[in-house]
Amino acid sequence: MTGRPRLICWLLAGLGVLVLVTYVHDWALVAPQTSLTRTSDFAGTYVAATLWREGRGSQIYDLPVEEQALRDTGAPADHSDIPFENPPSGLLLALPTTLVDGGAAWALWSWLQLLLVAAAVALAARAAPWPARAGPLRVAACLVAVAGTGTGLLFLEGQWDGFAVLGLAAAYWMWRRDRSFAAGLLVALGIGIAKPHLALGLAAFVIGRRDWRALAGALTGAAALLLASVAAVGVGGVESYVGALLQPSNSPVREMLGFSGLFGSSLGPGRLTDLLTIAGGAAAMVAAFWVGARSRLRPALLEPALFAATALSLLASPHLLGHDLTLLAPVLVALLGWLAVRAHDWPDPASAALLGGWIVLSALALVDLAGQQAAGAGIRLVPLALICLGFGTAAAVIRDSGGLPSGAGAVAGGG
């Protein structure tokens, strides 16, 4: 790669670095403010892990107990409603953070999530096909992917998505090596540890592929997480978790993304919003199923199919927030590598459109976030971008595979 394409790659890489530096700068401004770090999204996880370590595992979903425990960590009384809503097995990963105070725990957790996203993107870049001498392109793709708005939100909020992103990237690595059972297992463990609702479309994708080994791996992972949850908090604790899921969400529907945010932001909460959200989610899952079926017939379509299924899986999720967009980062890199192999010249129109779509998605996430903070009104824009990315890529996979080589051997392994 020489001349103008190389220059474009380094400009994109520089943009990614600049955005990441901005995230670190914002994090450094928040870090000294104890009241903010102790009311982050991680606060509920920290409190639940602390309660479990103190032998009160049966109370991790008891809201009054959680709120009192959060106030005991130094959180303001008017910011103590940050419940733990993840599966019980998840808190076991957070146990080491309870050895330090809440502010330090948030800092450690935030950096862990950032490093997990970076590791996931690097793993996907390693597994993906790339043309010869594509070093600058691969570096640029990785930096732009990691620098998405979702990463900045994840970093500041101390959310859980790093595990889900790494699980998906590792599953892609395994699918590239025809190790489907391990792929399904890693998806289930990575996403199921805290964000099982993000995997609906991916489950439809696996079924559409008739990838029974991957399905068996996913069921094995789900069973392992269930057993770990029962071991951690008992059957009663698992029932409390289910009860917590059925309670009104701590995040209003107008703040959601995906179909729930698209309809909730314009119609508000209610039966019509729920019905439209279910219908939209069902449509996304059907599209993911057909994408899986197409990729089963044409294994060379794995990368665009997996990208489409992931975007559709986000759309289908009833609870989608900005930090969850990080799930697209590793499959974005994989698809960019796949497109680069097939392009006569780079940047080709498809790669440019994909990069542009990712940048627009990140920008719209900021617009939606500003709208939530201002008045919570106005239609959500991220769902519209996800519809274009998810259904658009799905339509391309389903409709037209002309000119694409078929067979697993048509896609060279990453190197």
mmCIF file of C-alpha atoms in Angstrom:
data_model
loop_
_atom_site.group_PDB
_atom_site.id
_atom_site.type_symbol
_atom_site.label_atom_id
_atom_site.label_comp_id
_atom_site.label_asym_id
_atom_site.label_seq_id
_atom_site.Cartn_x
_atom_site.Cartn_y
_atom_site.Cartn_z
ATOM 1 C CA MET A 1 0.000 0.000 0.000
ATOM 2 C CA THR A 2 1.523 3.284 -1.134
ATOM 3 C CA GLY A 3 0.626 6.888 -1.872
ATOM 4 C CA ARG A 4 -2.836 8.256 -1.159
ATOM 5 C CA PRO A 5 -4.309 5.072 0.417
ATOM 6 C CA ARG A 6 -1.458 4.921 2.931
ATOM 7 C CA LEU A 7 -1.956 8.605 3.778
ATOM 8 C CA ILE A 8 -5.696 8.043 4.320
ATOM 9 C CA CYS A 9 -4.928 5.128 6.627
ATOM 10 C CA TRP A 10 -2.566 7.150 8.774
ATOM 11 C CA LEU A 11 -5.033 10.051 8.918
ATOM 12 C CA LEU A 12 -7.729 7.655 10.111
ATOM 13 C CA ALA A 13 -5.326 6.165 12.644
ATOM 14 C CA GLY A 14 -4.464 9.644 13.885
ATOM 15 C CA LEU A 15 -8.153 10.462 14.240
ATOM 16 C CA GLY A 16 -8.662 7.295 16.275
ATOM 17 C CA VAL A 17 -5.753 8.137 18.569
ATOM 18 C CA LEU A 18 -7.051 11.689 19.032
ATOM 19 C CA VAL A 19 -10.497 10.437 20.036
ATOM 20 C CA LEU A 20 -9.019 7.894 22.461
ATOM 21 C CA VAL A 21 -6.869 10.612 24.041
ATOM 22 C CA THR A 22 -10.055 12.632 24.503
ATOM 23 C CA TYR A 23 -11.677 9.693 26.301
ATOM 24 C CA VAL A 24 -8.702 9.364 28.644
ATOM 25 C CA HIS A 25 -8.770 13.123 29.266
ATOM 26 C CA ASP A 26 -12.464 13.003 30.173
ATOM 27 C CA TRP A 27 -11.828 10.001 32.408
ATOM 28 C CA ALA A 28 -9.045 11.882 34.201
ATOM 29 C CA LEU A 29 -11.430 14.767 34.891
ATOM 30 C CA VAL A 30 -14.005 12.423 36.419
ATOM 31 C CA ALA A 31 -11.600 10.228 38.405
ATOM 32 C CA PRO A 32 -10.914 12.674 41.289
ATOM 33 C CA GLN A 33 -14.628 13.332 41.810
ATOM 34 C CA THR A 34 -15.583 10.679 44.327
ATOM 35 C CA SER A 35 -19.300 11.448 44.170
ATOM 36 C CA LEU A 36 -19.323 10.755 40.428
ATOM 37 C CA THR A 37 -17.237 7.603 40.467
ATOM 38 C CA ARG A 38 -19.378 6.150 43.227
ATOM 39 C CA THR A 39 -22.589 6.782 41.305
ATOM 40 C CA SER A 40 -21.404 5.294 38.016
ATOM 41 C CA ASP A 41 -23.078 2.277 36.443
ATOM 42 C CA PHE A 42 -20.415 0.145 38.126
ATOM 43 C CA ALA A 43 -21.637 1.180 41.572
ATOM 44 C CA GLY A 44 -24.447 -1.388 41.569
ATOM 45 C CA THR A 45 -22.015 -4.156 40.647
ATOM 46 C CA TYR A 46 -19.562 -3.052 43.336
ATOM 47 C CA VAL A 47 -22.268 -3.041 45.994
ATOM 48 C CA ALA A 48 -23.576 -6.474 44.947
ATOM 49 C CA ALA A 49 -20.078 -7.972 45.040
ATOM 50 C CA THR A 50 -19.477 -6.379 48.437
ATOM 51 C CA LEU A 51 -22.725 -7.776 49.830
ATOM 52 C CA TRP A 52 -21.814 -11.226 48.518
ATOM 53 C CA ARG A 53 -18.336 -11.055 50.068
ATOM 54 C CA GLU A 54 -19.938 -10.135 53.399
ATOM 55 C CA GLY A 55 -22.121 -13.233 53.239
ATOM 56 C CA ARG A 56 -25.294 -11.429 52.172
ATOM 57 C CA GLY A 57 -25.623 -12.901 48.707
ATOM 58 C CA SER A 58 -29.379 -13.347 49.113
ATOM 59 C CA GLN A 59 -29.766 -9.546 49.330
ATOM 60 C CA ILE A 60 -27.986 -8.470 46.155
ATOM 61 C CA TYR A 61 -31.320 -7.738 44.419
ATOM 62 C CA ASP A 62 -32.971 -6.170 47.489
ATOM 63 C CA LEU A 63 -33.289 -2.497 46.485
ATOM 64 C CA PRO A 64 -33.433 -0.937 49.991
ATOM 65 C CA VAL A 65 -30.411 -2.981 51.068
ATOM 66 C CA GLU A 66 -28.534 -2.034 47.893
ATOM 67 C CA GLU A 67 -29.322 1.652 48.308
ATOM 68 C CA GLN A 68 -28.161 1.674 51.930
ATOM 69 C CA ALA A 69 -24.967 -0.186 51.025
ATOM 70 C CA LEU A 70 -24.310 2.328 48.231
ATOM 71 C CA ARG A 71 -24.751 5.235 50.624
ATOM 72 C CA ASP A 72 -22.318 3.528 52.970
ATOM 73 C CA THR A 73 -19.685 3.699 50.217
ATOM 74 C CA GLY A 74 -19.998 7.489 50.141
ATOM 75 C CA ALA A 75 -22.542 7.944 47.368
ATOM 76 C CA PRO A 76 -24.954 10.888 47.788
ATOM 77 C CA ALA A 77 -28.359 9.931 49.166
ATOM 78 C CA ASP A 78 -30.137 11.284 46.067
ATOM 79 C CA HIS A 79 -27.995 9.103 43.755
ATOM 80 C CA SER A 80 -28.336 5.741 45.466
ATOM 81 C CA ASP A 81 -30.821 4.139 43.059
ATOM 82 C CA ILE A 82 -28.297 2.153 40.988
ATOM 83 C CA PRO A 83 -29.509 -1.447 41.233
ATOM 84 C CA PHE A 84 -27.539 -4.524 40.264
ATOM 85 C CA GLU A 85 -29.467 -6.024 37.327
ATOM 86 C CA ASN A 86 -26.927 -8.483 35.913
ATOM 87 C CA PRO A 87 -26.962 -12.283 36.307
ATOM 88 C CA PRO A 88 -25.622 -13.425 39.712
ATOM 89 C CA SER A 89 -22.614 -15.128 38.118
ATOM 90 C CA GLY A 90 -21.375 -11.744 36.929
ATOM 91 C CA LEU A 91 -20.631 -10.421 40.383
ATOM 92 C CA LEU A 92 -17.993 -13.131 40.852
ATOM 93 C CA LEU A 93 -15.828 -11.358 38.264
ATOM 94 C CA ALA A 94 -16.138 -8.121 40.206
ATOM 95 C CA LEU A 95 -15.119 -9.595 43.564
ATOM 96 C CA PRO A 96 -11.446 -8.490 43.347
ATOM 97 C CA THR A 97 -12.553 -4.847 43.091
ATOM 98 C CA THR A 98 -14.154 -5.021 46.540
ATOM 99 C CA LEU A 99 -10.668 -5.085 48.066
ATOM 100 C CA VAL A 100 -10.422 -1.324 47.401
ATOM 101 C CA ASP A 101 -12.839 1.570 47.916
ATOM 102 C CA GLY A 102 -15.574 2.388 45.432
ATOM 103 C CA GLY A 103 -13.706 5.111 43.572
ATOM 104 C CA ALA A 104 -10.586 3.006 43.028
ATOM 105 C CA ALA A 105 -12.744 0.032 42.074
ATOM 106 C CA TRP A 106 -14.463 2.089 39.366
ATOM 107 C CA ALA A 107 -11.069 3.176 38.016
ATOM 108 C CA LEU A 108 -9.762 -0.392 37.848
ATOM 109 C CA TRP A 109 -12.961 -1.670 36.252
ATOM 110 C CA SER A 110 -13.057 1.122 33.659
ATOM 111 C CA TRP A 111 -9.507 0.444 32.513
ATOM 112 C CA LEU A 112 -10.207 -3.283 32.425
ATOM 113 C CA GLN A 113 -13.161 -2.708 30.094
ATOM 114 C CA LEU A 114 -11.120 -0.474 27.789
ATOM 115 C CA LEU A 115 -8.336 -3.054 27.597
ATOM 116 C CA LEU A 116 -10.824 -5.838 26.894
ATOM 117 C CA VAL A 117 -12.283 -3.900 23.956
ATOM 118 C CA ALA A 118 -8.796 -3.207 22.602
ATOM 119 C CA ALA A 119 -7.837 -6.874 22.989
ATOM 120 C CA ALA A 120 -11.052 -7.977 21.241
ATOM 121 C CA VAL A 121 -10.426 -5.701 18.264
ATOM 122 C CA ALA A 122 -6.809 -6.854 18.006
ATOM 123 C CA LEU A 123 -7.957 -10.490 18.107
ATOM 124 C CA ALA A 124 -10.529 -9.901 15.356
ATOM 125 C CA ALA A 125 -7.915 -8.092 13.256
ATOM 126 C CA ARG A 126 -5.566 -11.035 13.666
ATOM 127 C CA ALA A 127 -8.228 -13.544 12.646
ATOM 128 C CA ALA A 128 -9.635 -11.594 9.684
ATOM 129 C CA PRO A 129 -8.425 -11.880 6.086
ATOM 130 C CA TRP A 130 -6.291 -8.964 4.898
ATOM 131 C CA PRO A 131 -4.529 -8.203 1.630
ATOM 132 C CA ALA A 132 -0.747 -8.292 1.466
ATOM 133 C CA ARG A 133 1.076 -5.309 2.945
ATOM 134 C CA ALA A 134 -2.074 -4.018 4.631
ATOM 135 C CA GLY A 135 -0.359 -3.026 7.893
ATOM 136 C CA PRO A 136 -1.432 0.659 7.842
ATOM 137 C CA LEU A 137 -4.994 -0.326 6.923
ATOM 138 C CA ARG A 138 -5.202 -2.863 9.724
ATOM 139 C CA VAL A 139 -3.867 -0.370 12.284
ATOM 140 C CA ALA A 140 -6.297 2.304 11.110
ATOM 141 C CA ALA A 141 -9.243 -0.103 11.213
ATOM 142 C CA CYS A 142 -8.406 -1.159 14.769
ATOM 143 C CA LEU A 143 -7.998 2.393 16.084
ATOM 144 C CA VAL A 144 -11.168 3.672 14.436
ATOM 145 C CA ALA A 145 -13.111 0.689 15.785
ATOM 146 C CA VAL A 146 -11.839 1.105 19.352
ATOM 147 C CA ALA A 147 -12.466 4.862 19.227
ATOM 148 C CA GLY A 148 -16.226 4.518 18.719
ATOM 149 C CA THR A 149 -18.493 6.498 21.035
ATOM 150 C CA GLY A 150 -19.557 3.299 22.777
ATOM 151 C CA THR A 151 -16.004 2.823 24.045
ATOM 152 C CA GLY A 152 -15.927 6.279 25.583
ATOM 153 C CA LEU A 153 -19.225 5.670 27.362
ATOM 154 C CA LEU A 154 -18.110 2.235 28.518
ATOM 155 C CA PHE A 155 -14.863 3.708 29.859
ATOM 156 C CA LEU A 156 -16.561 6.473 31.834
ATOM 157 C CA GLU A 157 -19.509 4.467 33.134
ATOM 158 C CA GLY A 158 -17.655 1.318 34.145
ATOM 159 C CA GLN A 159 -20.089 -0.909 32.285
ATOM 160 C CA TRP A 160 -19.674 -4.618 31.409
ATOM 161 C CA ASP A 161 -19.466 -4.722 27.630
ATOM 162 C CA GLY A 162 -15.743 -5.491 27.442
ATOM 163 C CA PHE A 163 -16.460 -9.133 28.271
ATOM 164 C CA ALA A 164 -19.177 -9.362 25.609
ATOM 165 C CA VAL A 165 -16.947 -7.770 22.959
ATOM 166 C CA LEU A 166 -14.057 -10.102 23.747
ATOM 167 C CA GLY A 167 -16.377 -13.126 23.710
ATOM 168 C CA LEU A 168 -17.673 -12.222 20.250
ATOM 169 C CA ALA A 169 -14.171 -11.597 18.884
ATOM 170 C CA ALA A 170 -12.932 -14.912 20.275
ATOM 171 C CA ALA A 171 -15.963 -16.663 18.755
ATOM 172 C CA TYR A 172 -15.141 -15.141 15.366
ATOM 173 C CA TRP A 173 -11.577 -16.432 15.718
ATOM 174 C CA MET A 174 -12.957 -19.923 16.370
ATOM 175 C CA TRP A 175 -15.433 -19.795 13.483
ATOM 176 C CA ARG A 176 -12.579 -18.888 11.157
ATOM 177 C CA ARG A 177 -10.858 -22.066 12.278
ATOM 178 C CA ASP A 178 -13.978 -24.242 12.002
ATOM 179 C CA ARG A 179 -14.231 -24.751 15.756
ATOM 180 C CA SER A 180 -17.926 -24.060 16.077
ATOM 181 C CA PHE A 181 -18.514 -25.562 19.517
ATOM 182 C CA ALA A 182 -15.859 -23.289 21.014
ATOM 183 C CA ALA A 183 -17.349 -20.326 19.102
ATOM 184 C CA GLY A 184 -20.796 -20.871 20.579
ATOM 185 C CA LEU A 185 -19.350 -21.428 24.038
ATOM 186 C CA LEU A 186 -17.356 -18.179 23.927
ATOM 187 C CA VAL A 187 -20.307 -16.136 22.682
ATOM 188 C CA ALA A 188 -22.491 -17.471 25.498
ATOM 189 C CA LEU A 189 -19.888 -16.922 28.199
ATOM 190 C CA GLY A 190 -18.795 -13.495 26.990
ATOM 191 C CA ILE A 191 -22.230 -12.001 26.398
ATOM 192 C CA GLY A 192 -24.183 -14.076 28.903
ATOM 193 C CA ILE A 193 -22.055 -13.138 31.904
ATOM 194 C CA ALA A 194 -23.808 -9.758 32.066
ATOM 195 C CA LYS A 195 -25.613 -8.882 28.813
ATOM 196 C CA PRO A 196 -27.619 -11.922 27.612
ATOM 197 C CA HIS A 197 -30.263 -9.644 26.081
ATOM 198 C CA LEU A 198 -27.730 -8.522 23.455
ATOM 199 C CA ALA A 199 -27.484 -12.032 21.986
ATOM 200 C CA LEU A 200 -31.004 -12.542 20.594
ATOM 201 C CA GLY A 201 -30.072 -11.870 16.980
ATOM 202 C CA LEU A 202 -26.846 -13.834 17.278
ATOM 203 C CA ALA A 203 -28.840 -16.823 18.520
ATOM 204 C CA ALA A 204 -31.087 -16.565 15.454
ATOM 205 C CA PHE A 205 -27.971 -16.305 13.286
ATOM 206 C CA VAL A 206 -26.532 -19.550 14.703
ATOM 207 C CA ILE A 207 -29.838 -21.375 14.219
ATOM 208 C CA GLY A 208 -30.110 -20.083 10.662
ATOM 209 C CA ARG A 209 -26.636 -21.453 9.945
ATOM 210 C CA ARG A 210 -27.804 -24.808 11.303
ATOM 211 C CA ASP A 211 -24.575 -24.717 13.239
ATOM 212 C CA TRP A 212 -25.593 -27.292 15.801
ATOM 213 C CA ARG A 213 -22.108 -27.520 17.259
ATOM 214 C CA ALA A 214 -22.132 -23.772 17.946
ATOM 215 C CA LEU A 215 -25.625 -24.058 19.405
ATOM 216 C CA ALA A 216 -24.465 -26.903 21.653
ATOM 217 C CA GLY A 217 -21.527 -24.768 22.758
ATOM 218 C CA ALA A 218 -23.823 -21.829 23.503
ATOM 219 C CA LEU A 219 -26.192 -24.015 25.522
ATOM 220 C CA THR A 220 -23.217 -25.417 27.417
ATOM 221 C CA GLY A 221 -22.041 -21.902 28.225
ATOM 222 C CA ALA A 222 -25.521 -20.842 29.330
ATOM 223 C CA ALA A 223 -25.799 -23.906 31.566
ATOM 224 C CA ALA A 224 -22.383 -23.164 33.081
ATOM 225 C CA LEU A 225 -23.430 -19.593 33.887
ATOM 226 C CA LEU A 226 -26.696 -20.808 35.411
ATOM 227 C CA LEU A 227 -24.857 -23.304 37.602
ATOM 228 C CA ALA A 228 -22.384 -20.621 38.651
ATOM 229 C CA SER A 229 -25.289 -18.342 39.576
ATOM 230 C CA VAL A 230 -26.977 -21.046 41.639
ATOM 231 C CA ALA A 231 -23.676 -21.824 43.351
ATOM 232 C CA ALA A 232 -23.172 -18.138 44.124
ATOM 233 C CA VAL A 233 -26.608 -17.134 45.438
ATOM 234 C CA GLY A 234 -28.765 -20.266 45.444
ATOM 235 C CA VAL A 235 -32.026 -20.895 43.634
ATOM 236 C CA GLY A 236 -33.694 -18.107 45.590
ATOM 237 C CA GLY A 237 -31.106 -15.613 44.414
ATOM 238 C CA VAL A 238 -31.681 -16.613 40.793
ATOM 239 C CA GLU A 239 -35.426 -16.150 41.312
ATOM 240 C CA SER A 240 -34.703 -12.690 42.734
ATOM 241 C CA TYR A 241 -32.712 -11.895 39.595
ATOM 242 C CA VAL A 242 -35.665 -12.846 37.405
ATOM 243 C CA GLY A 243 -37.894 -10.695 39.592
ATOM 244 C CA ALA A 244 -35.491 -7.759 39.209
ATOM 245 C CA LEU A 245 -35.700 -8.087 35.424
ATOM 246 C CA LEU A 246 -39.490 -7.812 35.600
ATOM 247 C CA GLN A 247 -39.341 -4.566 37.560
ATOM 248 C CA PRO A 248 -39.537 -1.207 35.724
ATOM 249 C CA SER A 249 -36.161 -0.396 34.231
ATOM 250 C CA ASN A 250 -33.919 2.134 35.941
ATOM 251 C CA SER A 251 -33.420 3.627 32.449
ATOM 252 C CA PRO A 252 -36.603 5.142 30.936
ATOM 253 C CA VAL A 253 -37.631 3.707 27.586
ATOM 254 C CA ARG A 254 -37.039 7.071 25.891
ATOM 255 C CA GLU A 255 -33.335 6.716 26.727
ATOM 256 C CA MET A 256 -33.042 3.343 25.047
ATOM 257 C CA LEU A 257 -31.619 2.718 21.627
ATOM 258 C CA GLY A 258 -32.660 -0.140 19.344
ATOM 259 C CA PHE A 259 -36.322 -0.513 18.484
ATOM 260 C CA SER A 260 -37.373 0.161 22.086
ATOM 261 C CA GLY A 261 -35.709 3.574 21.913
ATOM 262 C CA LEU A 262 -36.938 4.320 18.407
ATOM 263 C CA PHE A 263 -40.589 3.831 19.318
ATOM 264 C CA GLY A 264 -40.332 4.823 22.979
ATOM 265 C CA SER A 265 -38.732 8.188 22.216
ATOM 266 C CA SER A 266 -41.623 9.209 19.970
ATOM 267 C CA LEU A 267 -44.582 7.405 21.539
ATOM 268 C CA GLY A 268 -43.490 7.170 25.159
ATOM 269 C CA PRO A 269 -43.949 4.065 27.316
ATOM 270 C CA GLY A 270 -47.092 2.054 26.751
ATOM 271 C CA ARG A 271 -48.662 -0.960 25.119
ATOM 272 C CA LEU A 272 -48.232 0.344 21.568
ATOM 273 C CA THR A 273 -44.523 0.952 22.138
ATOM 274 C CA ASP A 274 -44.144 -2.551 23.551
ATOM 275 C CA LEU A 275 -45.951 -4.151 20.597
ATOM 276 C CA LEU A 276 -43.922 -2.213 18.030
ATOM 277 C CA THR A 277 -40.694 -3.052 19.858
ATOM 278 C CA ILE A 278 -41.562 -6.755 19.829
ATOM 279 C CA ALA A 279 -42.495 -6.601 16.143
ATOM 280 C CA GLY A 280 -39.276 -4.782 15.246
ATOM 281 C CA GLY A 281 -37.190 -7.188 17.301
ATOM 282 C CA ALA A 282 -38.892 -10.150 15.629
ATOM 283 C CA ALA A 283 -38.137 -8.694 12.191
ATOM 284 C CA ALA A 284 -34.493 -8.219 13.164
ATOM 285 C CA MET A 285 -34.244 -11.797 14.384
ATOM 286 C CA VAL A 286 -35.840 -13.140 11.187
ATOM 287 C CA ALA A 287 -33.321 -11.162 9.129
ATOM 288 C CA ALA A 288 -30.479 -12.523 11.299
ATOM 289 C CA PHE A 289 -31.809 -16.043 10.754
ATOM 290 C CA TRP A 290 -31.785 -15.638 6.971
ATOM 291 C CA VAL A 291 -28.326 -14.099 7.073
ATOM 292 C CA GLY A 292 -27.188 -17.182 8.950
ATOM 293 C CA ALA A 293 -28.809 -19.440 6.388
ATOM 294 C CA ARG A 294 -27.055 -17.617 3.557
ATOM 295 C CA SER A 295 -23.678 -17.825 5.269
ATOM 296 C CA ARG A 296 -24.198 -21.557 5.785
ATOM 297 C CA LEU A 297 -24.517 -22.017 2.041
ATOM 298 C CA ARG A 298 -21.653 -19.646 1.296
ATOM 299 C CA PRO A 299 -19.047 -19.874 4.077
ATOM 300 C CA ALA A 300 -17.057 -17.089 2.400
ATOM 301 C CA LEU A 301 -19.780 -14.689 3.604
ATOM 302 C CA LEU A 302 -18.974 -15.165 7.289
ATOM 303 C CA GLU A 303 -17.684 -11.633 7.902
ATOM 304 C CA PRO A 304 -20.562 -9.622 6.372
ATOM 305 C CA ALA A 305 -23.075 -12.098 7.795
ATOM 306 C CA LEU A 306 -21.658 -11.844 11.310
ATOM 307 C CA PHE A 307 -21.551 -8.042 11.111
ATOM 308 C CA ALA A 308 -25.183 -7.933 9.973
ATOM 309 C CA ALA A 309 -26.261 -10.394 12.674
ATOM 310 C CA THR A 310 -24.510 -8.370 15.376
ATOM 311 C CA ALA A 311 -26.124 -5.095 14.289
ATOM 312 C CA LEU A 312 -29.512 -6.819 14.104
ATOM 313 C CA SER A 313 -28.912 -8.359 17.519
ATOM 314 C CA LEU A 314 -28.388 -4.880 18.973
ATOM 315 C CA LEU A 315 -31.601 -3.672 17.325
ATOM 316 C CA ALA A 316 -33.552 -6.613 18.722
ATOM 317 C CA SER A 317 -32.354 -6.011 22.282
ATOM 318 C CA PRO A 318 -35.104 -4.532 24.479
ATOM 319 C CA HIS A 319 -32.468 -2.759 26.615
ATOM 320 C CA LEU A 320 -29.795 -1.108 24.486
ATOM 321 C CA LEU A 321 -27.674 1.842 25.586
ATOM 322 C CA GLY A 322 -24.736 3.663 24.046
ATOM 323 C CA HIS A 323 -21.965 1.603 25.627
ATOM 324 C CA ASP A 324 -23.453 -1.555 24.074
ATOM 325 C CA LEU A 325 -22.474 -0.306 20.603
ATOM 326 C CA THR A 326 -18.950 -1.561 21.361
ATOM 327 C CA LEU A 327 -20.191 -5.030 20.371
ATOM 328 C CA LEU A 328 -19.877 -3.939 16.735
ATOM 329 C CA ALA A 329 -16.176 -3.027 17.015
ATOM 330 C CA PRO A 330 -14.571 -6.453 16.382
ATOM 331 C CA VAL A 331 -16.957 -7.436 13.574
ATOM 332 C CA LEU A 332 -16.380 -4.032 11.962
ATOM 333 C CA VAL A 333 -12.643 -4.778 11.768
ATOM 334 C CA ALA A 334 -13.317 -8.279 10.450
ATOM 335 C CA LEU A 335 -15.585 -6.938 7.711
ATOM 336 C CA LEU A 336 -13.114 -4.202 6.722
ATOM 337 C CA GLY A 337 -10.441 -6.850 6.240
ATOM 338 C CA TRP A 338 -12.837 -9.008 4.210
ATOM 339 C CA LEU A 339 -13.737 -6.063 1.968
ATOM 340 C CA ALA A 340 -10.108 -5.041 1.501
ATOM 341 C CA VAL A 341 -9.210 -8.500 0.184
ATOM 342 C CA ARG A 342 -11.864 -8.180 -2.506
ATOM 343 C CA ALA A 343 -11.195 -4.573 -3.507
ATOM 344 C CA HIS A 344 -9.122 -3.747 -6.577
ATOM 345 C CA ASP A 345 -8.161 -0.406 -5.021
ATOM 346 C CA TRP A 346 -8.541 0.938 -1.514
ATOM 347 C CA PRO A 347 -10.537 2.816 -0.364
ATOM 348 C CA ASP A 348 -13.282 1.054 -2.316
ATOM 349 C CA PRO A 349 -16.912 2.271 -2.140
ATOM 350 C CA ALA A 350 -18.029 -0.536 0.209
ATOM 351 C CA SER A 351 -15.217 0.074 2.709
ATOM 352 C CA ALA A 352 -15.761 3.827 2.564
ATOM 353 C CA ALA A 353 -19.486 3.344 3.200
ATOM 354 C CA LEU A 354 -18.821 1.022 6.126
ATOM 355 C CA LEU A 355 -16.303 3.369 7.744
ATOM 356 C CA GLY A 356 -18.621 6.293 7.120
ATOM 357 C CA GLY A 357 -21.501 4.406 8.669
ATOM 358 C CA TRP A 358 -19.453 3.628 11.762
ATOM 359 C CA ILE A 359 -18.387 7.262 12.159
ATOM 360 C CA VAL A 360 -21.962 8.465 11.646
ATOM 361 C CA LEU A 361 -23.207 5.927 14.197
ATOM 362 C CA SER A 362 -20.707 7.256 16.744
ATOM 363 C CA ALA A 363 -21.706 10.854 16.026
ATOM 364 C CA LEU A 364 -25.412 10.052 16.336
ATOM 365 C CA ALA A 365 -24.763 8.332 19.666
ATOM 366 C CA LEU A 366 -23.407 11.646 20.949
ATOM 367 C CA VAL A 367 -26.459 13.489 19.587
ATOM 368 C CA ASP A 368 -28.812 11.021 21.271
ATOM 369 C CA LEU A 369 -26.881 11.291 24.530
ATOM 370 C CA ALA A 370 -27.138 15.088 24.444
ATOM 371 C CA GLY A 371 -30.880 14.793 23.831
ATOM 372 C CA GLN A 372 -31.299 12.468 26.804
ATOM 373 C CA GLN A 373 -29.409 14.828 29.095
ATOM 374 C CA ALA A 374 -31.263 17.896 27.871
ATOM 375 C CA ALA A 375 -34.908 16.892 28.000
ATOM 376 C CA GLY A 376 -35.192 13.229 27.048
ATOM 377 C CA ALA A 377 -37.350 14.224 24.085
ATOM 378 C CA GLY A 378 -36.923 13.753 20.367
ATOM 379 C CA ILE A 379 -36.600 10.675 18.215
ATOM 380 C CA ARG A 380 -33.533 8.495 18.723
ATOM 381 C CA LEU A 381 -31.150 8.527 15.771
ATOM 382 C CA VAL A 382 -28.906 5.564 16.617
ATOM 383 C CA PRO A 383 -31.680 3.027 15.876
ATOM 384 C CA LEU A 384 -32.038 4.506 12.387
ATOM 385 C CA ALA A 385 -28.305 4.083 11.782
ATOM 386 C CA LEU A 386 -28.437 0.512 13.093
ATOM 387 C CA ILE A 387 -31.356 -0.241 10.775
ATOM 388 C CA CYS A 388 -29.301 0.966 7.812
ATOM 389 C CA LEU A 389 -26.202 -0.972 8.897
ATOM 390 C CA GLY A 390 -27.994 -4.139 10.017
ATOM 391 C CA PHE A 391 -30.736 -4.549 7.451
ATOM 392 C CA GLY A 392 -28.609 -3.042 4.696
ATOM 393 C CA THR A 393 -25.776 -5.502 5.201
ATOM 394 C CA ALA A 394 -28.261 -8.332 5.684
ATOM 395 C CA ALA A 395 -29.990 -7.484 2.405
ATOM 396 C CA ALA A 396 -26.662 -7.472 0.583
ATOM 397 C CA VAL A 397 -25.798 -10.904 1.965
ATOM 398 C CA ILE A 398 -29.216 -12.415 1.304
ATOM 399 C CA ARG A 399 -29.908 -10.827 -2.078
ATOM 400 C CA ASP A 400 -26.657 -10.987 -3.971
ATOM 401 C CA SER A 401 -23.617 -13.186 -3.604
ATOM 402 C CA GLY A 402 -22.760 -12.958 -7.278
ATOM 403 C CA GLY A 403 -19.067 -12.664 -7.943
ATOM 404 C CA LEU A 404 -18.148 -13.855 -4.463
ATOM 405 C CA PRO A 405 -16.171 -17.070 -4.199
ATOM 406 C CA SER A 406 -17.961 -19.877 -2.418
ATOM 407 C CA GLY A 407 -16.555 -22.446 -0.064
ATOM 408 C CA ALA A 408 -14.624 -22.117 3.169
ATOM 409 C CA GLY A 409 -11.348 -22.240 1.304
ATOM 410 C CA ALA A 410 -12.149 -18.989 -0.480
ATOM 411 C CA VAL A 411 -11.308 -16.986 2.628
ATOM 412 C CA ALA A 412 -7.703 -17.112 3.670
ATOM 413 C CA GLY A 413 -6.907 -17.260 7.337
ATOM 414 C CA GLY A 414 -5.696 -14.144 9.123
ATOM 415 C CA GLY A 415 -1.990 -13.846 9.464
#
